[in-house]
Coordinates of C-alpha atoms in Angstrom, one line a residue:
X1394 CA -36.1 23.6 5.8
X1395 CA -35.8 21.8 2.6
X1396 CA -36.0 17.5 3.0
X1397 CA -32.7 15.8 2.2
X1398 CA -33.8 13.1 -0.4
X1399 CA -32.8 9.3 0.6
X1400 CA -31.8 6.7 -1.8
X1401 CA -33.0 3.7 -2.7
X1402 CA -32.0 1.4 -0.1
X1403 CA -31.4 4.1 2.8
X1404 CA -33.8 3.4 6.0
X1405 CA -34.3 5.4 8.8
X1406 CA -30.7 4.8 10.3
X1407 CA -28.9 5.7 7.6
X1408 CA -31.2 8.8 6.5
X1409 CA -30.2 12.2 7.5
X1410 CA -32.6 13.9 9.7
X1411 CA -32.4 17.3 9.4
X1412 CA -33.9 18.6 12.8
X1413 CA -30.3 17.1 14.9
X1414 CA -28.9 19.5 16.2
X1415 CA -26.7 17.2 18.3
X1416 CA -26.0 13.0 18.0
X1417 CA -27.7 10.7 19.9
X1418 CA -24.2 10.2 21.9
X1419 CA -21.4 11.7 22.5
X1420 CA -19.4 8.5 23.1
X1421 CA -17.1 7.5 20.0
X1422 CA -16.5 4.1 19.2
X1423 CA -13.2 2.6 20.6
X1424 CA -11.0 0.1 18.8
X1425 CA -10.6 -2.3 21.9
X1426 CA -14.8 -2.9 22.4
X1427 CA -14.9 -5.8 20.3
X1428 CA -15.7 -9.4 20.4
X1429 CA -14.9 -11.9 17.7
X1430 CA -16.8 -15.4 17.4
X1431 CA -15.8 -18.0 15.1
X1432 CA -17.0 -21.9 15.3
X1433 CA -14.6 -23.3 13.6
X1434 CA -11.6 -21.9 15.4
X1435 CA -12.9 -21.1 19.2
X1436 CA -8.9 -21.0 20.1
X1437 CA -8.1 -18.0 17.7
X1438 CA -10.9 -16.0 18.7
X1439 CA -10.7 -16.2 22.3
X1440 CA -6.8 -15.0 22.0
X1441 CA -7.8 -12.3 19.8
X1442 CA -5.6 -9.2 19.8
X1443 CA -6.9 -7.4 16.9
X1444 CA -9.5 -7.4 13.6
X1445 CA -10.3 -5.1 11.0
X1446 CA -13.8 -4.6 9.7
X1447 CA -13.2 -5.0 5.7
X1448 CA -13.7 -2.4 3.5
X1449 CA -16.1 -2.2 0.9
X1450 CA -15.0 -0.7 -2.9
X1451 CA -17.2 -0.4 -6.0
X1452 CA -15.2 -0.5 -9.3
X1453 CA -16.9 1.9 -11.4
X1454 CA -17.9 1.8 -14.9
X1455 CA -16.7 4.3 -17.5
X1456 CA -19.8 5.0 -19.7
X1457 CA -18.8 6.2 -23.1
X1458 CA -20.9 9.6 -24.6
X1459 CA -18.6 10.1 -27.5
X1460 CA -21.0 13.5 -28.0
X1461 CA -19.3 15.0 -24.7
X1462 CA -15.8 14.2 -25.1
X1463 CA -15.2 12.4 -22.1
X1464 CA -16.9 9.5 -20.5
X1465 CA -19.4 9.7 -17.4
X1466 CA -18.0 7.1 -14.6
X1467 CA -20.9 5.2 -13.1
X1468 CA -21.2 3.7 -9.8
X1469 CA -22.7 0.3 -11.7
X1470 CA -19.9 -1.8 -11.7
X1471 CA -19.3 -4.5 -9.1
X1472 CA -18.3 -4.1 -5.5
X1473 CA -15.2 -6.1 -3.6
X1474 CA -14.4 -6.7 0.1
X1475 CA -11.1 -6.6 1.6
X1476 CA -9.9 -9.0 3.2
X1477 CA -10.3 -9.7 7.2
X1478 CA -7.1 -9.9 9.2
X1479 CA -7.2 -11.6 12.4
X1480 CA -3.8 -11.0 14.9
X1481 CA -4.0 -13.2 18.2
X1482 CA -0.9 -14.5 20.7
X1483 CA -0.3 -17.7 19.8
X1484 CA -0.1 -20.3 22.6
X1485 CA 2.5 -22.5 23.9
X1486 CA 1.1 -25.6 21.9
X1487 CA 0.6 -23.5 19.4
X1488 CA -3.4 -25.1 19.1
X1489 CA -5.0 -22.2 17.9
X1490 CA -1.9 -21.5 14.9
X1491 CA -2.6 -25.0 14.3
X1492 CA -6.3 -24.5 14.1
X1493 CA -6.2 -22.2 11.2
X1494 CA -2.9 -24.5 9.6
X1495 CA -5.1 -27.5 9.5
X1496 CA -8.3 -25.6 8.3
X1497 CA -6.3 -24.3 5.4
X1498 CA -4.5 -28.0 4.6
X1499 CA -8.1 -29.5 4.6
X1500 CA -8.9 -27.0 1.9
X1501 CA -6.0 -27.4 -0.3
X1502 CA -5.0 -30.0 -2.3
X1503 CA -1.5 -31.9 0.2
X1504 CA 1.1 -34.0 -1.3
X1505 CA -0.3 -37.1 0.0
X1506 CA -3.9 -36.1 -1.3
X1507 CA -5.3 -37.9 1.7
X1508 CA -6.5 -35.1 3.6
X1509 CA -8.4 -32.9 1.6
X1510 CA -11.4 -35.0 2.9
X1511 CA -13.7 -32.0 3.9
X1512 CA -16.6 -31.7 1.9
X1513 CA -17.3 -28.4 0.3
X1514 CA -19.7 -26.9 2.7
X1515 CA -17.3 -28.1 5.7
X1516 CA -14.2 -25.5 4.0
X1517 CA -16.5 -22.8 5.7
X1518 CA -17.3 -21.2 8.8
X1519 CA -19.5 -18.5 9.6
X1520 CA -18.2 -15.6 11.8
X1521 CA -19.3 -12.8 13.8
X1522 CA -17.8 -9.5 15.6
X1523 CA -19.5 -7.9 18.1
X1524 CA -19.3 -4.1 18.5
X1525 CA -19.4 -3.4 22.0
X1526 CA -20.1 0.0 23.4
X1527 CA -17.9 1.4 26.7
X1528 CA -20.0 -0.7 29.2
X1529 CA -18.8 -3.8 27.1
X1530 CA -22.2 -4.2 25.4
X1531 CA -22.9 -5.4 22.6
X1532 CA -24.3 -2.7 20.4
X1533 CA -24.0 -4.0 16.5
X1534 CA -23.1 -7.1 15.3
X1535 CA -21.4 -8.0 12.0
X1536 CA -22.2 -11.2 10.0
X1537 CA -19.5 -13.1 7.8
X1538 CA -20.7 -15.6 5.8
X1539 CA -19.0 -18.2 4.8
X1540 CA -15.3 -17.4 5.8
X1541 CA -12.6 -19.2 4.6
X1542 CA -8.5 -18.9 4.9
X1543 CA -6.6 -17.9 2.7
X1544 CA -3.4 -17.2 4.3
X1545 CA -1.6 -17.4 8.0
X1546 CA 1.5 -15.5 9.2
X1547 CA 4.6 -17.5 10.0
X1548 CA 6.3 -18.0 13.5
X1549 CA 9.6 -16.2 14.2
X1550 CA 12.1 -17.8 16.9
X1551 CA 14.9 -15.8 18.4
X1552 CA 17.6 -16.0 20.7
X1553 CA 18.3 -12.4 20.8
X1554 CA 15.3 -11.4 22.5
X1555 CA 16.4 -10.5 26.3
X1556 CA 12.4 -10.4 27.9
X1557 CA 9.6 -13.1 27.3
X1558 CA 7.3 -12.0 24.6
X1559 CA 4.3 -13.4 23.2
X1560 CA 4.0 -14.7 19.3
X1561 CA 1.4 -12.7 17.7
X1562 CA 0.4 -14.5 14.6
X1563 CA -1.9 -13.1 11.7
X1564 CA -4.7 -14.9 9.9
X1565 CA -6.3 -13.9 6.9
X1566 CA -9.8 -14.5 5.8
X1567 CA -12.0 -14.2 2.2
X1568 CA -15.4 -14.4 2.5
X1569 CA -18.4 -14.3 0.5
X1570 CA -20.4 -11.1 2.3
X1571 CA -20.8 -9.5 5.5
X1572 CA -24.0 -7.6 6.8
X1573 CA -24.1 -5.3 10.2
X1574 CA -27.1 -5.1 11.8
X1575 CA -28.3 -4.3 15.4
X1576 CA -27.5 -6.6 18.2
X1577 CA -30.9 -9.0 18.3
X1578 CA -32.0 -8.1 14.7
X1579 CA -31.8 -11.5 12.7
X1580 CA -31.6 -10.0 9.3
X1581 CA -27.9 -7.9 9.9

């Protein structure tokens, strides 16, 4: 059997191993084993409802070879991250809305300019979501760095409504990177 060549980069997780016959495990991951952690807004997280693990896109560059006719795209260009959203019930204070409100009015430049008094460093909060496998473990953990809001859904009243139901507000987050890693492993 021929060896499947690795990239630059690739360790031994991510490198195909050509002797499998079958995976490791045969349980899939669910979309409700999940915990999310973030400092700066302990509220939010523990009402969580839902959070997406951003995507990752590289924006390739067309390199010109005027000799072929057509130009070879390259995967040199530089890379983005989506956006996290965050959905969680909001509670009947509304304290955790109003956590990410006032993070984002500290950030921003008010009316009154008299409180945008954060310092830059204070803007940001690190985050983390926990993977959890179906014994509730956690299994891989995933490192934002410096997070940051960038936008939170509004509230909707409504008298038409005939049964109680909770206000699920969305947050949205920019950050600067995110890393995955095993759960104990310091580099991820």
């Amino acid at each position: 059997m021929t060896e499947i060549p690795g990239l630059p980069g690739d360790n031994d997780e991510t490198l195909p191993i050509p002797n499998i016959i079958q995976p490791e495990t045969n349980n899939y991951l669910a979309t409700n084993f999940f915990e999310l952690v973030i400092d700066r807004i302990p509220l939010v997280t523990y009402s969580c409802q839902a959070v997406n693990l951003p995507s990752l896109s590289i924006i390739p560059q067309d390199l010109t070879a005027p000799e072929f006719g057509v130009p070879f795209t390259i995967p040199i260009g530089r890379y983005t991250y989506e956006n996290i959203s965050i959905s969680f019930i909001v509670d009947e204070k509304m304290q955790n809305w109003l956590q990410v409100y006032n993070w984002m009015q500290q950030m921003s430049t008010p009316e009154d300019h008299t409180t945008n008094t954060a310092n830059y460093e204070d803007k940001f909060s690190d985050g983390t979501l926990n993977i959890l496998n179906g014994s509730y473990n956690a299994i891989k953990t995933v490192r934002f760095k410096k997070m940051f809001p960038i936008g939170i859904s509004g509230i909707q009243f409504s008298t038409v409504t005939v049964d109680t139901e909770p206000v699920v507000a969305t947050a949205t987050f920019g950050f600067t990177s995110y890393s995955i890693g095993d759960v104990g492993d310091d580099s991820g």
